[in-house]
Amino acid sequence: MQRWRGLEDIPQDWGRSVVTIGSYDGVHRGHQLIIGRAVAAARALGVPSVVVTFSPHPSEVVRPGSHPPILAPYDRRAELMAGLGVDALLILPFTAEFSQLSPAEFIVKVLVDKLHARAVIEGPNFRFGHKAAGNVEFLRELGATYDYEVEVVDLVERGEAGGGVPFSSTLARRLVAEGDMEGAAEILGRPHRVEGVVVRGAQRGRELGYPTANVETQPHTAIPADGVYAGWLTADGERMPAAISVGTNLQFDATERTVEAYAIDRIGLDLYGMHVTVDFLAYVRGMAKFESLDGLLEAIADDVKRARVLTDSYDEAAGPAAGGPAV
């Protein structure tokens, strides 16, 4: 998959293409439906498929300080999109100047002059241009002038856990923040992931016999609610079942919120300085302060036992939402 950062990166000889535009944070199952339809339409027309997204998130430019928690960083989104068959990813720098483009100017500047859109695939609530004044009806209206078609893909509603609410990044973020990892996975089509570099912490886990990887997450990362989770720690291509702790260490009156993962039954791991990923499968328990060190050790042993059972029983083939797409 080709990656372009800005309109100037698009090849001069780029021909017609099928385009879809959006933030696509998380590339959740609703996004997968839209992107998958764009890929299918492109193949049917014999042209490439292009996903257009923005950096930083538009809300941070329009309303500074309002950047939403990120479900997946750009490299992860690119990886997921490539897995869906996307031919090119265009990341547009979203600046104050760019935000002033009217919907018509956006269409001409991006879709017509640079990507030569043959078709544009979007969800029903797609908005674009200055003050989000453009919508799919306007997009379709100008399609008649600039020779492109518009197709709207309805987002599939979630199952029981979401009460019939359509797939959305907003809902996924809320479920992550609540610690509902099964619910978040139902939207994402896979367990929620955070990533970062392993840094040195207080090393209390090592002293207790449960050495953890202290993951320095990227800015704005969507971090689950404080608690203990079952999941996986992946380092250097190796995926290891893990018990994961999120929050401040109440036992030792720590104040810094951390994400720490203990790779179950692994001895002698040296991950300092490595980039790792942590996938959250299920919530195990809330954070607590124990009356004694023995009480803490007993709780940790139980956490590890439960995490081992949960990861061992996870059906990778079925995924978090059997029958739904998963990437």
Short mmCIF file of C-alpha atoms in Angstrom, two decimals:
data_model
loop_
_atom_site.label_atom_id
_atom_site.label_comp_id
_atom_site.label_asym_id
_atom_site.label_seq_id
_atom_site.Cartn_x
_atom_site.Cartn_y
_atom_site.Cartn_z
CA MET A 1 0.00 0.00 0.00
CA GLN A 2 1.32 3.42 -0.93
CA ARG A 3 1.42 6.08 1.79
CA TRP A 4 1.29 9.78 0.99
CA ARG A 5 1.70 12.64 3.46
CA GLY A 6 0.12 15.59 1.76
CA LEU A 7 -1.26 16.28 -1.71
CA GLU A 8 2.23 16.91 -3.09
CA ASP A 9 3.13 13.23 -2.52
CA ILE A 10 0.49 11.98 -4.93
CA PRO A 11 2.16 10.85 -8.20
CA GLN A 12 1.75 13.31 -11.05
CA ASP A 13 0.42 10.59 -13.32
CA TRP A 14 -2.18 9.33 -10.85
CA GLY A 15 -5.35 8.31 -12.70
CA ARG A 16 -8.94 7.71 -11.66
CA SER A 17 -9.58 6.14 -8.27
CA VAL A 18 -12.24 5.21 -5.75
CA VAL A 19 -11.94 7.32 -2.60
CA THR A 20 -13.23 7.26 0.94
CA ILE A 21 -12.54 10.04 3.45
CA GLY A 22 -12.62 10.10 7.24
CA SER A 23 -10.68 10.08 10.48
CA TYR A 24 -11.03 6.29 10.61
CA ASP A 25 -9.62 6.11 14.13
CA GLY A 26 -9.65 2.49 15.18
CA VAL A 27 -10.65 1.18 11.75
CA HIS A 28 -13.59 -0.42 13.55
CA ARG A 29 -16.15 -2.75 12.01
CA GLY A 30 -18.23 0.13 10.66
CA HIS A 31 -15.11 1.62 9.06
CA GLN A 32 -14.25 -1.81 7.70
CA LEU A 33 -17.61 -1.93 5.92
CA ILE A 34 -17.03 1.44 4.23
CA ILE A 35 -13.39 0.78 3.33
CA GLY A 36 -14.18 -2.75 2.20
CA ARG A 37 -16.90 -1.41 -0.09
CA ALA A 38 -14.46 1.17 -1.52
CA VAL A 39 -11.92 -1.59 -2.23
CA ALA A 40 -14.58 -3.75 -3.89
CA ALA A 41 -15.85 -0.85 -6.02
CA ALA A 42 -12.31 0.03 -7.09
CA ARG A 43 -11.60 -3.52 -8.17
CA ALA A 44 -14.86 -3.68 -10.11
CA LEU A 45 -13.91 -0.48 -11.95
CA GLY A 46 -10.29 -1.53 -12.44
CA VAL A 47 -8.88 1.47 -10.57
CA PRO A 48 -6.99 1.91 -7.25
CA SER A 49 -8.69 2.52 -3.90
CA VAL A 50 -7.59 5.47 -1.75
CA VAL A 51 -8.34 6.27 1.90
CA VAL A 52 -8.00 9.93 2.86
CA THR A 53 -7.51 10.83 6.52
CA PHE A 54 -6.13 13.72 8.55
CA SER A 55 -3.31 14.51 10.99
CA PRO A 56 -3.77 15.80 13.60
CA HIS A 57 -7.40 15.03 14.34
CA PRO A 58 -9.46 17.98 12.99
CA SER A 59 -10.99 18.68 16.40
CA GLU A 60 -7.55 19.55 17.81
CA VAL A 61 -7.18 22.33 15.23
CA VAL A 62 -10.74 23.60 15.32
CA ARG A 63 -11.06 23.33 19.12
CA PRO A 64 -7.56 23.10 20.66
CA GLY A 65 -7.41 20.79 23.67
CA SER A 66 -10.33 18.65 22.48
CA HIS A 67 -8.29 15.87 20.83
CA PRO A 68 -10.21 12.62 21.44
CA PRO A 69 -8.46 9.54 22.84
CA ILE A 70 -6.83 7.60 19.98
CA LEU A 71 -7.95 4.03 19.37
CA ALA A 72 -5.15 3.31 16.91
CA PRO A 73 -2.09 5.36 15.88
CA TYR A 74 -1.55 6.09 12.18
CA ASP A 75 0.88 3.23 11.56
CA ARG A 76 -1.62 0.79 13.06
CA ARG A 77 -4.45 2.24 10.97
CA ALA A 78 -2.30 1.88 7.86
CA GLU A 79 -1.58 -1.74 8.74
CA LEU A 80 -5.28 -2.47 9.20
CA MET A 81 -6.23 -0.69 5.98
CA ALA A 82 -3.58 -2.56 4.02
CA GLY A 83 -5.10 -5.77 5.37
CA LEU A 84 -8.43 -4.70 3.87
CA GLY A 85 -6.83 -4.30 0.44
CA VAL A 86 -6.47 -0.52 0.26
CA ASP A 87 -4.06 0.60 -2.47
CA ALA A 88 -3.09 4.03 -1.10
CA LEU A 89 -3.42 6.02 2.12
CA LEU A 90 -3.34 9.82 1.95
CA ILE A 91 -2.74 11.56 5.29
CA LEU A 92 -3.57 15.23 4.87
CA PRO A 93 -1.96 17.69 7.32
CA PHE A 94 -4.96 19.35 8.94
CA THR A 95 -3.97 22.96 9.49
CA ALA A 96 -5.92 26.08 10.36
CA GLU A 97 -5.63 27.11 6.70
CA PHE A 98 -6.86 23.75 5.47
CA SER A 99 -9.83 23.93 7.84
CA GLN A 100 -11.00 27.07 6.03
CA LEU A 101 -11.61 25.24 2.74
CA SER A 102 -15.26 25.31 1.79
CA PRO A 103 -16.87 21.96 0.91
CA ALA A 104 -16.69 22.83 -2.80
CA GLU A 105 -13.02 23.83 -2.54
CA PHE A 106 -12.23 20.61 -0.71
CA ILE A 107 -13.88 18.53 -3.43
CA VAL A 108 -12.00 20.28 -6.22
CA LYS A 109 -8.63 20.45 -4.45
CA VAL A 110 -8.56 16.87 -3.17
CA LEU A 111 -11.05 14.67 -5.00
CA VAL A 112 -11.01 16.20 -8.47
CA ASP A 113 -7.60 17.78 -9.12
CA LYS A 114 -5.43 15.26 -7.24
CA LEU A 115 -7.22 11.93 -6.85
CA HIS A 116 -9.40 12.12 -9.97
CA ALA A 117 -12.20 10.37 -8.12
CA ARG A 118 -14.35 7.96 -10.11
CA ALA A 119 -16.43 7.14 -7.06
CA VAL A 120 -16.59 8.26 -3.42
CA ILE A 121 -17.78 5.87 -0.69
CA GLU A 122 -18.89 7.29 2.67
CA GLY A 123 -21.00 6.64 5.75
CA PRO A 124 -24.33 8.44 6.16
CA ASN A 125 -23.02 11.01 8.64
CA PHE A 126 -19.95 12.11 6.66
CA ARG A 127 -19.24 15.85 7.00
CA PHE A 128 -16.44 17.90 5.47
CA GLY A 129 -15.25 21.38 4.62
CA HIS A 130 -15.26 24.59 6.69
CA LYS A 131 -17.45 24.22 9.78
CA ALA A 132 -18.34 20.71 8.53
CA ALA A 133 -20.84 22.32 6.17
CA GLY A 134 -20.54 19.61 3.50
CA ASN A 135 -22.52 16.37 3.64
CA VAL A 136 -23.19 13.39 1.39
CA GLU A 137 -26.02 15.18 -0.39
CA PHE A 138 -23.69 18.04 -1.37
CA LEU A 139 -20.98 15.54 -2.30
CA ARG A 140 -23.44 13.77 -4.60
CA GLU A 141 -24.66 17.08 -6.06
CA LEU A 142 -21.15 18.09 -7.16
CA GLY A 143 -20.52 14.57 -8.43
CA ALA A 144 -22.79 15.33 -11.36
CA THR A 145 -20.52 18.26 -12.26
CA TYR A 146 -17.17 16.56 -11.70
CA ASP A 147 -18.01 13.07 -13.00
CA TYR A 148 -17.85 10.92 -9.90
CA GLU A 149 -20.46 8.74 -8.23
CA VAL A 150 -21.29 8.68 -4.52
CA GLU A 151 -22.30 5.60 -2.57
CA VAL A 152 -23.43 5.70 1.06
CA VAL A 153 -22.78 2.66 3.26
CA ASP A 154 -25.01 2.25 6.30
CA LEU A 155 -23.17 1.29 9.47
CA VAL A 156 -24.23 -2.03 10.90
CA GLU A 157 -25.73 -1.78 14.37
CA ARG A 158 -23.97 -3.38 17.29
CA GLY A 159 -25.33 -6.36 19.11
CA GLU A 160 -26.73 -6.64 22.58
CA ALA A 161 -23.85 -4.90 24.37
CA GLY A 162 -24.42 -1.63 22.49
CA GLY A 163 -28.20 -1.60 22.70
CA GLY A 164 -28.52 -1.40 18.92
CA VAL A 165 -26.29 1.66 18.57
CA PRO A 166 -24.41 1.98 15.24
CA PHE A 167 -20.70 1.27 15.24
CA SER A 168 -18.73 4.39 16.10
CA SER A 169 -15.32 5.45 17.39
CA THR A 170 -17.06 7.53 20.07
CA LEU A 171 -18.80 4.46 21.48
CA ALA A 172 -15.60 2.39 21.28
CA ARG A 173 -13.73 5.07 23.23
CA ARG A 174 -16.42 5.15 25.89
CA LEU A 175 -16.35 1.39 26.34
CA VAL A 176 -12.56 1.40 26.57
CA ALA A 177 -12.72 4.16 29.18
CA GLU A 178 -15.23 2.07 31.15
CA GLY A 179 -13.03 -1.03 31.00
CA ASP A 180 -15.57 -2.94 28.87
CA MET A 181 -13.02 -4.66 26.67
CA GLU A 182 -15.47 -7.22 25.27
CA GLY A 183 -17.82 -4.44 24.21
CA ALA A 184 -14.99 -2.44 22.66
CA ALA A 185 -13.76 -5.53 20.83
CA GLU A 186 -17.23 -6.08 19.44
CA ILE A 187 -16.99 -2.70 17.71
CA LEU A 188 -13.32 -2.92 16.72
CA GLY A 189 -13.48 -6.49 15.48
CA ARG A 190 -10.43 -7.31 17.62
CA PRO A 191 -9.11 -6.62 21.14
CA HIS A 192 -8.22 -3.01 21.87
CA ARG A 193 -4.50 -2.32 21.66
CA VAL A 194 -2.12 0.23 23.16
CA GLU A 195 1.53 0.47 22.26
CA GLY A 196 4.72 2.21 23.23
CA VAL A 197 8.29 1.86 24.42
CA VAL A 198 9.15 -0.11 27.56
CA VAL A 199 10.72 2.21 30.15
CA ARG A 200 12.14 1.68 33.61
CA GLY A 201 9.67 2.05 36.45
CA ALA A 202 9.92 1.49 40.17
CA GLN A 203 10.62 -2.24 39.48
CA ARG A 204 8.33 -3.32 42.33
CA GLY A 205 6.90 -6.09 40.18
CA ARG A 206 10.36 -7.56 39.73
CA GLU A 207 10.91 -7.46 43.48
CA LEU A 208 7.62 -9.32 44.00
CA GLY A 209 8.47 -12.00 41.46
CA TYR A 210 6.23 -10.61 38.70
CA PRO A 211 8.42 -8.39 36.48
CA THR A 212 6.30 -6.13 34.30
CA ALA A 213 6.91 -4.17 31.12
CA ASN A 214 6.14 -0.53 31.93
CA VAL A 215 4.78 0.79 28.62
CA GLU A 216 5.18 4.50 27.87
CA THR A 217 2.12 5.04 25.70
CA GLN A 218 1.81 7.62 22.95
CA PRO A 219 0.03 10.96 23.56
CA HIS A 220 -3.79 10.85 23.50
CA THR A 221 -3.86 7.02 23.59
CA ALA A 222 -7.22 5.54 24.64
CA ILE A 223 -6.25 3.85 27.91
CA PRO A 224 -8.71 1.46 29.58
CA ALA A 225 -10.16 2.20 32.99
CA ASP A 226 -7.97 1.50 36.01
CA GLY A 227 -7.87 -2.18 36.84
CA VAL A 228 -6.31 -5.54 36.06
CA TYR A 229 -6.88 -7.16 32.66
CA ALA A 230 -6.13 -10.32 30.75
CA GLY A 231 -4.53 -9.89 27.36
CA TRP A 232 -1.32 -10.20 25.42
CA LEU A 233 2.07 -8.51 25.35
CA THR A 234 3.80 -8.60 21.96
CA ALA A 235 7.51 -7.84 21.64
CA ASP A 236 9.80 -8.48 18.70
CA GLY A 237 7.03 -10.38 16.91
CA GLU A 238 6.33 -12.73 19.85
CA ARG A 239 2.85 -12.64 21.36
CA MET A 240 2.72 -13.65 25.03
CA PRO A 241 -0.29 -14.11 27.34
CA ALA A 242 -0.22 -11.38 29.97
CA ALA A 243 -1.77 -10.00 33.12
CA ILE A 244 -2.02 -6.22 32.65
CA SER A 245 -2.28 -3.52 35.29
CA VAL A 246 -3.61 -0.05 34.47
CA GLY A 247 -3.62 2.87 36.90
CA THR A 248 -1.69 4.16 39.88
CA ASN A 249 -0.14 1.65 42.25
CA LEU A 250 -2.42 2.04 45.26
CA GLN A 251 -0.39 -0.42 47.33
CA PHE A 252 2.66 1.85 47.24
CA ASP A 253 0.81 5.20 47.11
CA ALA A 254 2.08 5.93 43.60
CA THR A 255 0.54 8.86 41.73
CA GLU A 256 1.58 8.24 38.13
CA ARG A 257 -0.89 6.30 35.98
CA THR A 258 0.85 3.47 34.14
CA VAL A 259 0.22 0.51 31.83
CA GLU A 260 2.24 -2.49 32.97
CA ALA A 261 2.11 -5.99 31.49
CA TYR A 262 3.43 -9.19 33.06
CA ALA A 263 4.22 -11.85 30.45
CA ILE A 264 2.88 -15.00 32.11
CA ASP A 265 5.47 -17.68 32.89
CA ARG A 266 8.23 -15.87 31.00
CA ILE A 267 11.55 -15.59 32.79
CA GLY A 268 14.48 -13.31 32.04
CA LEU A 269 12.78 -11.04 29.51
CA ASP A 270 14.69 -7.81 28.86
CA LEU A 271 12.36 -5.48 27.01
CA TYR A 272 13.74 -2.08 28.04
CA GLY A 273 13.82 0.31 25.11
CA MET A 274 11.74 -1.98 22.90
CA HIS A 275 8.52 -0.97 21.18
CA VAL A 276 5.76 -3.33 22.33
CA THR A 277 2.02 -3.72 21.96
CA VAL A 278 -0.52 -4.65 24.62
CA ASP A 279 -3.87 -6.15 23.59
CA PHE A 280 -6.68 -6.08 26.16
CA LEU A 281 -8.97 -9.10 26.20
CA ALA A 282 -11.02 -8.83 29.39
CA TYR A 283 -11.37 -6.96 32.68
CA VAL A 284 -10.32 -9.08 35.67
CA ARG A 285 -10.75 -6.81 38.71
CA GLY A 286 -10.51 -3.25 39.95
CA MET A 287 -7.47 -1.70 41.58
CA ALA A 288 -7.23 -2.22 45.33
CA LYS A 289 -4.95 -1.63 48.27
CA PHE A 290 -4.32 -4.72 50.39
CA GLU A 291 -3.71 -4.86 54.12
CA SER A 292 -0.52 -6.90 53.73
CA LEU A 293 2.10 -7.86 51.18
CA ASP A 294 0.87 -11.45 51.41
CA GLY A 295 -2.61 -10.28 50.46
CA LEU A 296 -1.19 -8.46 47.45
CA LEU A 297 0.82 -11.50 46.34
CA GLU A 298 -2.22 -13.73 46.69
CA ALA A 299 -4.27 -11.34 44.53
CA ILE A 300 -1.54 -11.15 41.87
CA ALA A 301 -1.31 -14.94 41.73
CA ASP A 302 -5.06 -15.10 41.21
CA ASP A 303 -4.89 -12.38 38.54
CA VAL A 304 -2.28 -14.37 36.64
CA LYS A 305 -4.31 -17.57 36.94
CA ARG A 306 -7.44 -15.88 35.61
CA ALA A 307 -5.55 -14.15 32.81
CA ARG A 308 -4.03 -17.47 31.76
CA VAL A 309 -7.46 -19.14 31.60
CA LEU A 310 -9.01 -16.26 29.65
CA THR A 311 -6.24 -16.04 27.06
CA ASP A 312 -6.04 -19.82 26.66
CA SER A 313 -9.78 -20.02 26.01
CA TYR A 314 -9.90 -17.11 23.53
CA ASP A 315 -11.11 -18.23 20.11
CA GLU A 316 -8.88 -16.36 17.68
CA ALA A 317 -10.81 -17.60 14.65
CA ALA A 318 -14.21 -16.49 15.96
CA GLY A 319 -12.85 -13.24 17.32
CA PRO A 320 -14.73 -10.92 19.66
CA ALA A 321 -17.83 -10.93 17.49
CA ALA A 322 -18.33 -14.25 15.75
CA GLY A 323 -19.50 -13.81 12.21
CA GLY A 324 -18.28 -10.21 11.92
CA PRO A 325 -15.21 -8.99 10.05
CA ALA A 326 -12.00 -8.90 12.00
CA VAL A 327 -8.66 -7.38 11.14
#
